[in-house]
Amino acid sequence: MQTSSSGGAETEDTALDAPADATTVEPDSVSHPSKPQRRKRGGRKDKRKVKHKLPEPYSSEDVVHRDVIALLGKDLVDNLIEEGKDWTSPFGMKEEVELTVSSLSSNGESLSIAPASYSPWVILTPFALPGEVIKARIYRHSQLHSYADLLEVVKPNLEMRDDERAQCKYFGKCAGCQYQMLSYETQLELKREVIVKAYKNFSDLPSSSVPEILPTMGSPLQYGYRTKITPHFDAPANKLKQRGAGDGSKPYWFNVGFNKIGTRTVMDIEECPIATPVLNSALGPIRKNIFKNLSAYKKGVSLLLRESLEISPRPQEETVAAASASCSGKVICVTDHRGTVRERVGDMLFEYTAGSFFQNNNSVLVPLTSYVRDVIFSPFPSPAKPAPTHLVDAYCGSGLFALTLSPQFDMVAGIELSSESIACAARNAEHNALLVPPGKCSFMEGDAADIFATVQQFPRERTVLVIDPPRKGSDEKFIDQLVGFGCQTVVYVSCNVHTQARDVGMILKKSEEGMGGRRRYVVDSVRGFDLFPQTAHVESVAVLRLVTDQA
């Protein structure tokens, strides 16, 4: 079985804009065979120490670093660091080596320990699976590990791999997907393991404080689900000067698409099977228009294609709610970053600016919001234990959780630092006025120094807090305020399980220290959600409850 992936300057978790950190490239660790080397004066050896940059905490590189340490073993790693060998790869650039894959990293790459003839080291290779024997070519070094291109799967793991499952002709070259050769059940289990490792490596909690991670909730659609893609292309100006504008057809040297795995090189993509049919239908004409107007592009461009319900012009006297009730079911593609996108989630409609954040897999939003609703109310089966009546949605964005959960609460408050997001959420409340009575939901711009100032009147014992922060997670200032607010239930929705694990650990520790010793938060449950099938990415919902210890 032959395969190939081209290594180079940068590794990306996805080329399609799923939330991820780009890998930092160290100048001293990349091979540049065609670049002339400066001769050192007097022929003397340059003894200057190379400064190695450690990975940013909780970045994809840091996650890989933890996986590498776990595979080699901490004692061995400590010895390599003490001996100054943790940055000295036993492999040369472009060296080819046969490996047996040990496991998968949390980012989806395979992890292999160097053969016995080499000093202890780990090699990361894309598109390979545990137990497989592979041939790989080294192209970059980092601390305790090297990156390699996959040249060949010598002995496949037939219990996991079935290459016939892949529905994309670019799979194995494009950086967007990692798991198309796997069954969906296997993908979901691998994503559960990512969350298990995240809490083990980043929460700083004893295992007794973290309940068993629940099975990952799958996406109703495994292909054709992405409602947003961002193909891109490099500036064509220099090559146009060399080769001319052509006849308006696609020049052989010009690509519009996503990054090739392990590189910053754009590969040409004519269709993306994980994107919705509407986006794929729009992509062809957009590409042709670019080819016809190449000379107009002086810089590289990142395109935006976002699926939307068609928004028909409405008379000024027509109410927002009435317009929403008569919403057209026609689906279109929006390409203007400043345009308006309309999306239905269950019975509710949401509008937001095309270039702003909103979940990219509509098919999973009803299961996600329904699950959050169910876990909030599951401990309250009887009148003896009063159910929650108030909801605070911090990081509320366009109001997804605040509005979809509002029918179960007496009062809902959405808080955001962004005034644009607050205005958007307020408009969405108007769109759904038939389901959300006026006055039930309020959306307020918060002060980072006192984020809960506007909801101090909410009864803590009957209040739920939902937080859905960006990939970097929350910060200590916010968590101090969260613990000080002290509501009964906290639901933490996260697109980065590693920062979620860090934050949950901080919440538990700070509640033990700051709540007088008898009241503290505990982790009730953690479950993954698969918003990006065929990729290694997983999102997570953690539920925390405030408990009172018996004296």
Coordinates of C-alpha atoms in Angstrom, one line a residue:
M1 CA 0.0 0.0 0.0
Q2 CA 1.6 3.2 -1.2
T3 CA 0.8 6.7 0.1
S4 CA 2.6 10.0 0.3
S5 CA 2.5 13.3 2.1
S6 CA 4.7 16.3 1.5
G7 CA 6.5 17.7 4.5
G8 CA 7.6 21.3 4.8
A9 CA 7.5 24.5 6.8
E10 CA 4.4 24.2 8.9
T11 CA 1.9 21.6 10.1
E12 CA -1.7 22.6 10.5
D13 CA -4.4 20.6 12.3
T14 CA -6.9 21.4 9.6
A15 CA -6.9 23.4 6.4
L16 CA -10.6 24.1 6.5
D17 CA -10.6 26.5 9.6
A18 CA -11.7 24.1 12.3
P19 CA -10.5 25.5 15.5
A20 CA -6.8 24.7 15.8
D21 CA -3.3 26.0 16.5
A22 CA -0.7 26.2 13.7
T23 CA 2.5 24.5 14.6
T24 CA 5.4 26.9 15.3
V25 CA 8.5 26.3 13.1
E26 CA 11.9 26.7 14.5
P27 CA 14.4 28.1 12.0
D28 CA 17.2 25.9 13.3
S29 CA 15.2 22.7 12.9
V30 CA 14.1 22.9 9.2
S31 CA 16.1 21.6 6.3
H32 CA 16.9 24.1 3.6
P33 CA 19.1 22.1 1.2
S34 CA 19.0 24.7 -1.5
K35 CA 20.0 27.6 0.7
P36 CA 23.7 28.5 0.7
Q37 CA 25.3 28.3 4.1
R38 CA 27.3 31.2 5.4
R39 CA 30.9 30.2 6.1
K40 CA 32.1 30.8 9.6
R41 CA 35.0 33.1 10.1
G42 CA 38.4 31.5 10.3
G43 CA 36.9 28.1 9.9
R44 CA 36.3 28.0 13.7
K45 CA 33.3 26.1 15.0
D46 CA 30.5 28.3 16.1
K47 CA 29.9 27.5 19.7
R48 CA 26.9 29.8 20.2
K49 CA 24.1 28.0 21.9
V50 CA 20.9 27.6 19.8
K51 CA 17.9 28.9 21.7
H52 CA 15.0 26.4 21.5
K53 CA 11.5 27.7 21.7
L54 CA 9.3 25.7 24.0
P55 CA 5.7 25.2 22.9
E56 CA 3.0 27.6 24.0
P57 CA 1.1 26.0 26.9
Y58 CA -2.0 24.2 25.8
S59 CA -1.2 24.6 22.1
S60 CA -1.3 21.7 19.7
E61 CA 2.5 21.5 20.0
D62 CA 2.2 21.3 23.8
V63 CA -0.4 18.6 23.5
V64 CA 1.9 16.6 21.3
H65 CA 4.8 17.2 23.7
R66 CA 2.7 15.6 26.5
D67 CA 1.9 12.6 24.3
V68 CA 5.6 12.1 23.5
I69 CA 6.6 12.2 27.2
A70 CA 3.9 9.6 28.0
L71 CA 5.1 7.3 25.2
L72 CA 8.8 7.5 26.1
G73 CA 8.3 7.6 29.9
K74 CA 9.0 10.4 32.3
D75 CA 12.2 8.9 33.7
L76 CA 13.7 8.4 30.3
V77 CA 12.7 12.0 29.3
D78 CA 14.2 13.4 32.5
N79 CA 17.5 11.6 31.7
L80 CA 17.6 12.9 28.1
I81 CA 17.0 16.5 29.3
E82 CA 19.6 16.2 32.0
E83 CA 22.1 14.9 29.4
G84 CA 21.2 17.7 27.0
K85 CA 20.0 15.3 24.4
D86 CA 16.3 16.3 24.2
W87 CA 16.9 18.4 21.2
T88 CA 19.4 16.1 19.4
S89 CA 17.5 14.0 16.9
P90 CA 19.2 10.7 15.9
F91 CA 17.8 11.2 12.4
G92 CA 19.1 13.2 9.5
M93 CA 16.9 15.4 7.4
K94 CA 15.2 13.5 4.7
E95 CA 16.4 10.2 6.2
E96 CA 14.0 7.3 5.4
V97 CA 13.2 4.9 8.2
E98 CA 10.9 1.9 8.8
L99 CA 8.7 2.3 11.9
T100 CA 6.1 0.4 13.9
V101 CA 3.3 2.8 15.1
S102 CA 2.7 2.7 18.8
S103 CA -0.3 5.1 19.2
L104 CA -2.0 8.2 18.0
S105 CA -1.5 11.7 19.3
S106 CA -4.4 13.8 20.4
N107 CA -4.0 15.8 17.1
G108 CA -4.4 12.6 15.0
E109 CA -0.8 11.9 14.0
S110 CA 0.8 8.5 14.6
L111 CA 3.5 8.2 17.2
S112 CA 6.3 5.7 16.7
I113 CA 9.3 5.0 18.9
A114 CA 12.6 5.0 17.0
P115 CA 14.0 1.6 16.2
A116 CA 16.4 0.1 18.8
S117 CA 19.4 1.0 16.6
Y118 CA 18.7 4.7 17.3
S119 CA 18.7 6.6 20.6
P120 CA 15.3 7.1 22.2
W121 CA 13.1 9.3 20.1
V122 CA 9.5 9.6 18.8
I123 CA 8.5 10.2 15.2
L124 CA 5.1 11.8 14.2
T125 CA 3.6 10.7 10.9
P126 CA 0.2 11.5 9.5
F127 CA -2.4 9.0 8.2
A128 CA -0.8 6.0 10.0
L129 CA -2.5 3.8 12.6
P130 CA -1.4 1.9 15.8
G131 CA 0.2 -1.4 15.0
E132 CA 1.1 -0.5 11.4
V133 CA 4.5 -0.9 9.9
I134 CA 5.3 2.2 7.9
K135 CA 8.1 3.8 5.9
A136 CA 8.6 7.5 6.6
R137 CA 10.9 10.4 5.6
I138 CA 12.1 12.8 8.3
Y139 CA 11.6 16.5 7.5
R140 CA 11.6 18.4 10.8
H141 CA 12.9 18.1 14.4
S142 CA 11.6 19.3 17.7
Q143 CA 12.1 18.4 21.3
L144 CA 12.2 14.7 21.8
H145 CA 10.5 14.1 18.5
S146 CA 10.7 14.5 14.7
Y147 CA 8.1 15.0 12.0
A148 CA 8.0 12.7 9.0
D149 CA 6.1 12.2 5.7
L150 CA 4.3 8.9 5.3
L151 CA 5.8 7.2 2.2
E152 CA 4.3 3.8 2.5
V153 CA 2.1 1.6 4.8
V154 CA 4.1 -1.6 4.6
K155 CA 1.8 -3.6 6.9
P156 CA -1.6 -2.1 7.5
N157 CA -3.8 -2.5 10.6
L158 CA -6.7 -4.1 8.8
E159 CA -8.8 -4.1 12.0
M160 CA -8.9 -0.3 11.8
R161 CA -8.0 0.7 8.3
D162 CA -10.2 0.5 5.3
D163 CA -9.1 3.0 2.6
E164 CA -12.3 2.3 0.7
R165 CA -14.1 4.4 3.4
A166 CA -12.4 7.6 2.3
Q167 CA -14.8 9.7 0.2
C168 CA -12.4 12.4 -0.7
K169 CA -9.9 12.2 -3.6
Y170 CA -7.5 14.5 -1.7
F171 CA -7.5 12.5 1.5
G172 CA -3.9 11.6 2.4
K173 CA -2.6 14.9 1.0
C174 CA -4.9 17.6 2.2
A175 CA -4.5 18.8 5.8
G176 CA -8.2 19.0 6.5
C177 CA -9.1 15.4 7.5
Q178 CA -7.2 12.7 9.4
Y179 CA -9.6 9.8 9.9
Q180 CA -11.5 9.1 6.7
M181 CA -10.1 5.5 6.6
L182 CA -11.6 4.7 10.0
S183 CA -15.1 3.6 10.9
Y184 CA -17.2 6.3 12.6
E185 CA -17.4 4.2 15.8
T186 CA -13.6 4.1 15.9
Q187 CA -13.4 7.8 15.4
L188 CA -15.8 8.5 18.3
E189 CA -13.8 6.2 20.6
L190 CA -10.5 7.9 19.7
K191 CA -12.0 11.3 20.5
R192 CA -13.1 10.0 23.9
E193 CA -9.5 9.0 24.5
V194 CA -8.4 12.5 23.6
I195 CA -10.6 13.9 26.4
V196 CA -9.3 11.2 28.9
K197 CA -5.7 12.3 28.1
A198 CA -6.6 16.0 28.3
Y199 CA -7.9 15.7 31.9
K200 CA -5.0 13.4 32.9
N201 CA -2.4 15.8 31.4
F202 CA -3.8 19.3 32.0
S203 CA -6.4 19.4 34.8
D204 CA -3.9 18.8 37.7
L205 CA -6.7 16.8 39.4
P206 CA -6.5 13.4 41.0
S207 CA -8.2 10.7 39.0
S208 CA -10.8 10.4 41.8
S209 CA -12.0 13.9 41.0
V210 CA -12.7 13.2 37.3
P211 CA -15.6 10.8 36.6
E212 CA -15.4 8.3 33.7
I213 CA -15.5 10.2 30.4
L214 CA -18.8 9.4 28.7
P215 CA -19.0 8.1 25.1
T216 CA -18.6 10.8 22.5
M217 CA -21.9 12.0 21.0
G218 CA -21.7 11.6 17.2
S219 CA -22.8 14.0 14.5
P220 CA -26.0 13.1 12.5
L221 CA -24.0 13.9 9.4
Q222 CA -20.5 12.5 8.9
Y223 CA -20.0 14.1 5.4
G224 CA -21.6 17.2 3.9
Y225 CA -21.9 18.8 7.3
R226 CA -19.6 21.8 7.2
T227 CA -21.5 25.0 6.7
K228 CA -18.4 27.2 6.4
I229 CA -15.1 26.7 4.5
T230 CA -12.3 29.2 3.8
P231 CA -10.3 28.1 0.7
H232 CA -7.4 30.4 0.0
F233 CA -4.7 31.2 -2.6
D234 CA -1.3 32.9 -2.7
A235 CA -0.7 36.2 -4.5
P236 CA -0.4 35.4 -8.2
A237 CA 1.3 38.7 -9.2
N238 CA 4.9 37.5 -9.5
K239 CA 4.1 34.4 -11.6
L240 CA 1.8 36.5 -13.7
K241 CA 4.7 38.7 -14.6
Q242 CA 6.8 35.6 -15.5
R243 CA 4.1 33.6 -17.4
G244 CA 1.5 36.1 -18.5
A245 CA -2.2 36.3 -17.7
G246 CA -3.3 33.4 -19.9
D247 CA -6.7 32.9 -21.5
G248 CA -8.8 33.0 -18.3
S249 CA -8.6 29.2 -17.6
K250 CA -6.9 27.8 -14.6
P251 CA -3.1 28.2 -14.9
Y252 CA -1.2 25.0 -14.1
W253 CA 0.9 26.9 -11.4
F254 CA -2.1 28.5 -9.6
N255 CA -4.0 26.7 -6.8
V256 CA -7.1 27.6 -4.9
G257 CA -7.9 25.3 -2.0
F258 CA -6.4 24.2 1.3
N259 CA -3.0 23.4 2.7
K260 CA -1.1 20.3 1.8
I261 CA -0.4 18.2 5.0
G262 CA 2.7 19.4 6.8
T263 CA 3.2 22.5 4.7
R264 CA 2.1 26.0 3.9
T265 CA 1.7 25.0 0.2
V266 CA -1.8 25.5 -1.1
M267 CA -3.1 22.4 -3.0
D268 CA -5.8 22.8 -5.6
I269 CA -9.2 21.6 -4.3
E270 CA -12.2 21.4 -6.6
E271 CA -14.6 20.0 -4.0
C272 CA -14.7 19.2 -0.3
P273 CA -16.9 16.2 0.7
I274 CA -17.2 17.3 4.3
A275 CA -18.7 20.7 3.2
T276 CA -22.4 21.0 2.5
P277 CA -23.6 20.5 -1.1
V278 CA -24.5 24.2 -1.4
L279 CA -20.9 25.2 -0.7
N280 CA -19.5 22.7 -3.1
S281 CA -21.9 23.9 -5.8
A282 CA -20.8 27.5 -5.2
L283 CA -17.1 26.7 -5.1
G284 CA -16.8 25.9 -8.9
P285 CA -18.1 29.2 -10.2
I286 CA -16.1 31.1 -7.6
R287 CA -12.9 29.4 -8.7
K288 CA -13.7 30.2 -12.4
N289 CA -14.2 33.8 -11.6
I290 CA -10.9 34.0 -9.8
F291 CA -9.1 32.4 -12.8
K292 CA -10.7 35.0 -15.2
N293 CA -9.6 37.9 -13.0
L294 CA -6.1 36.8 -11.7
S295 CA -4.5 40.1 -12.5
A296 CA -6.8 41.9 -10.1
Y297 CA -5.3 40.1 -7.1
K298 CA -2.2 41.8 -5.7
K299 CA -2.2 39.8 -2.5
G300 CA -3.2 36.3 -1.4
V301 CA -6.8 35.9 -0.4
S302 CA -8.7 33.8 2.1
L303 CA -12.2 33.2 0.7
L304 CA -15.3 32.7 2.7
L305 CA -18.2 30.3 1.8
R306 CA -20.9 30.1 4.4
E307 CA -24.3 28.3 4.0
S308 CA -27.4 30.4 4.9
L309 CA -31.1 30.4 4.6
E310 CA -32.2 32.9 2.0
I311 CA -33.2 36.3 3.5
S312 CA -35.9 37.9 1.4
P313 CA -36.3 41.7 1.6
R314 CA -39.2 42.6 3.9
P315 CA -41.3 45.7 4.1
Q316 CA -40.3 48.1 6.8
E317 CA -43.6 47.8 8.6
E318 CA -43.3 44.0 8.9
T319 CA -42.1 42.8 12.3
V320 CA -38.9 40.8 12.7
A321 CA -40.9 37.9 14.3
A322 CA -43.4 37.9 11.3
A323 CA -40.5 37.9 8.8
S324 CA -38.9 35.0 10.7
A325 CA -42.1 33.0 10.8
S326 CA -42.3 33.2 7.0
C327 CA -38.6 32.4 6.5
S328 CA -37.8 30.9 3.1
G329 CA -36.4 27.4 3.2
K330 CA -34.1 28.1 0.2
V331 CA -30.4 27.6 1.1
I332 CA -27.7 29.8 -0.5
C333 CA -24.0 30.5 -0.1
V334 CA -22.8 33.8 1.4
T335 CA -19.3 34.9 0.4
D336 CA -19.2 38.5 1.9
H337 CA -17.5 38.5 5.3
R338 CA -19.9 41.4 6.3
G339 CA -23.0 39.7 4.9
T340 CA -25.7 38.3 7.1
V341 CA -26.2 34.5 7.6
R342 CA -29.5 33.0 8.7
E343 CA -29.6 29.6 10.3
R344 CA -32.3 27.4 11.8
V345 CA -31.6 25.5 15.0
G346 CA -34.6 23.4 15.9
D347 CA -37.6 25.8 15.9
M348 CA -35.4 28.9 16.3
L349 CA -33.7 31.2 13.8
F350 CA -30.4 32.8 14.3
E351 CA -28.8 35.6 12.3
Y352 CA -25.1 36.6 12.5
T353 CA -22.4 38.3 10.5
A354 CA -20.8 35.8 8.0
G355 CA -17.3 36.5 9.2
S356 CA -18.2 36.0 12.9
F357 CA -18.1 32.9 15.0
F358 CA -21.0 30.4 14.8
Q359 CA -20.7 26.6 15.0
N360 CA -19.9 25.1 11.6
N361 CA -22.0 21.9 11.8
N362 CA -25.7 22.7 12.0
S363 CA -26.7 19.0 12.1
V364 CA -25.3 18.6 15.6
L365 CA -26.6 21.8 17.2
V366 CA -30.0 20.4 18.2
P367 CA -28.4 17.3 19.9
L368 CA -25.8 19.6 21.6
T369 CA -28.3 22.1 23.0
S370 CA -30.7 19.3 23.9
Y371 CA -28.0 17.5 25.8
V372 CA -27.0 20.7 27.7
R373 CA -30.7 21.2 28.7
D374 CA -31.1 17.6 29.8
V375 CA -27.9 17.5 32.0
I376 CA -28.9 20.8 33.6
F377 CA -32.3 19.4 34.8
S378 CA -31.4 15.7 35.3
P379 CA -30.7 16.0 39.1
F380 CA -34.1 17.7 39.8
P381 CA -36.8 15.0 39.4
S382 CA -39.0 16.1 42.3
P383 CA -40.3 19.2 44.0
A384 CA -38.2 18.3 47.0
K385 CA -35.2 19.6 45.1
P386 CA -36.2 22.9 43.4
A387 CA -35.2 23.0 39.7
P388 CA -33.2 25.9 38.3
T389 CA -35.1 29.0 37.3
H390 CA -32.4 31.4 36.1
L391 CA -29.8 31.0 33.4
V392 CA -26.6 33.1 32.8
D393 CA -24.9 32.5 29.4
A394 CA -21.4 34.0 29.6
Y395 CA -19.5 34.2 26.3
C396 CA -23.0 34.2 24.8
G397 CA -22.1 35.2 21.3
S398 CA -25.2 35.3 19.1
G399 CA -27.3 33.8 21.8
L400 CA -27.3 30.1 20.8
F401 CA -27.5 28.6 24.3
A402 CA -29.4 31.5 26.0
L403 CA -32.2 31.3 23.4
T404 CA -32.5 27.5 22.9
L405 CA -32.5 26.9 26.6
S406 CA -34.8 29.9 27.5
P407 CA -38.1 27.9 27.4
Q408 CA -37.0 26.0 30.5
F409 CA -36.1 29.1 32.6
D410 CA -38.0 32.0 34.1
M411 CA -35.2 34.5 33.4
V412 CA -32.2 34.4 31.1
A413 CA -29.2 36.8 30.9
G414 CA -26.6 36.7 28.1
I415 CA -23.3 38.4 28.8
E416 CA -20.6 39.3 26.3
L417 CA -17.6 41.7 26.1
S418 CA -18.4 42.3 22.4
S419 CA -21.0 45.0 21.8
E420 CA -21.5 43.6 18.3
S421 CA -22.3 40.1 19.6
I422 CA -24.8 41.6 22.2
A423 CA -26.6 43.5 19.4
C424 CA -26.7 40.3 17.3
A425 CA -28.1 38.2 20.3
A426 CA -30.8 40.8 21.0
R427 CA -31.9 40.7 17.3
N428 CA -32.1 36.9 17.5
A429 CA -34.3 37.2 20.6
E430 CA -36.6 39.4 18.5
H431 CA -36.5 36.9 15.6
N432 CA -37.8 34.2 18.0
A433 CA -40.3 36.3 19.9
L434 CA -43.0 33.7 19.3
L435 CA -41.0 31.2 21.4
V436 CA -39.1 33.7 23.7
P437 CA -41.6 36.2 25.3
P438 CA -40.3 39.7 25.5
G439 CA -38.6 40.5 28.8
K440 CA -37.5 36.9 29.5
C441 CA -34.1 37.2 27.8
S442 CA -31.7 40.1 28.3
F443 CA -28.3 40.6 26.6
M444 CA -25.8 42.8 28.3
E445 CA -22.3 43.9 27.6
G446 CA -20.2 42.8 30.5
D447 CA -17.2 44.4 32.2
A448 CA -14.3 42.0 32.3
A449 CA -13.4 43.2 35.8
D450 CA -16.9 42.5 37.1
I451 CA -18.5 40.2 34.6
F452 CA -21.4 39.1 36.9
A453 CA -22.4 42.6 38.1
T454 CA -25.6 42.6 36.0
V455 CA -26.9 39.4 37.5
Q456 CA -26.2 39.8 41.1
Q457 CA -29.9 39.6 41.9
F458 CA -30.2 36.0 40.5
P459 CA -30.7 33.4 43.3
R460 CA -27.5 31.4 43.3
E461 CA -29.1 28.1 44.4
R462 CA -31.4 28.1 41.4
T463 CA -29.1 29.6 38.8
V464 CA -27.2 27.8 36.0
L465 CA -24.1 29.3 34.3
V466 CA -23.2 28.2 30.8
I467 CA -19.8 29.2 29.4
D468 CA -18.6 28.6 25.9
P469 CA -15.2 30.4 25.7
P470 CA -12.8 30.5 22.7
R471 CA -10.0 28.0 22.2
K472 CA -7.8 29.7 24.7
G473 CA -10.3 29.0 27.4
S474 CA -11.1 31.3 30.4
D475 CA -8.6 33.2 32.4
E476 CA -7.9 33.2 36.1
K477 CA -9.7 36.5 36.6
F478 CA -12.9 35.1 35.1
I479 CA -12.6 31.9 37.1
D480 CA -12.2 33.9 40.4
Q481 CA -15.4 35.7 39.6
L482 CA -17.2 32.5 38.6
V483 CA -16.3 30.9 42.0
G484 CA -17.2 34.1 43.8
F485 CA -20.6 34.2 42.0
G486 CA -21.2 30.6 43.3
C487 CA -24.2 29.4 41.3
Q488 CA -25.6 25.9 41.6
T489 CA -24.6 24.4 38.2
V490 CA -21.9 25.3 35.7
V491 CA -21.9 23.9 32.2
Y492 CA -18.6 24.4 30.4
V493 CA -18.9 23.9 26.6
S494 CA -15.4 23.9 25.0
C495 CA -13.9 23.7 21.5
N496 CA -10.5 22.9 23.2
V497 CA -10.7 20.1 25.7
H498 CA -7.1 20.8 26.9
T499 CA -7.9 24.4 28.1
Q500 CA -11.2 23.1 29.4
A501 CA -9.4 20.5 31.6
R502 CA -7.1 23.2 32.9
D503 CA -10.0 25.6 33.7
V504 CA -12.1 22.8 35.3
G505 CA -9.2 21.9 37.5
M506 CA -8.7 25.6 38.5
I507 CA -12.4 26.0 39.3
L508 CA -12.4 22.9 41.6
K509 CA -9.2 24.0 43.4
K510 CA -10.3 27.7 43.8
S511 CA -13.7 26.6 45.1
E512 CA -12.1 24.5 47.8
E513 CA -9.9 27.4 48.8
G514 CA -12.4 30.2 48.6
M515 CA -15.8 28.8 49.7
G516 CA -15.1 28.4 53.4
G517 CA -14.2 24.7 53.2
R518 CA -17.7 23.2 53.2
R519 CA -19.0 24.2 49.7
R520 CA -17.1 23.3 46.6
Y521 CA -17.6 22.4 42.9
V522 CA -17.3 18.8 41.8
V523 CA -17.3 17.4 38.2
D524 CA -20.6 15.7 37.6
S525 CA -19.9 14.6 34.0
V526 CA -17.8 15.1 30.9
R527 CA -18.8 14.1 27.4
G528 CA -17.3 14.8 24.0
F529 CA -19.3 16.0 21.0
D530 CA -18.1 15.4 17.4
L531 CA -18.7 18.6 15.5
F532 CA -16.0 17.7 12.9
P533 CA -16.3 14.1 11.7
Q534 CA -13.3 12.7 9.7
T535 CA -11.0 15.0 11.7
A536 CA -9.2 14.5 15.0
H537 CA -11.0 17.5 16.6
V538 CA -13.4 16.9 19.4
E539 CA -15.5 19.3 21.6
S540 CA -16.5 18.7 25.1
V541 CA -19.3 19.5 27.6
A542 CA -18.3 19.4 31.3
V543 CA -21.0 19.7 34.0
L544 CA -20.0 21.0 37.5
R545 CA -22.3 21.0 40.6
L546 CA -21.9 23.0 43.8
V547 CA -22.0 20.6 46.7
T548 CA -22.0 21.1 50.5
D549 CA -19.9 18.7 52.5
Q550 CA -21.4 17.3 55.6
A551 CA -19.9 18.6 58.8

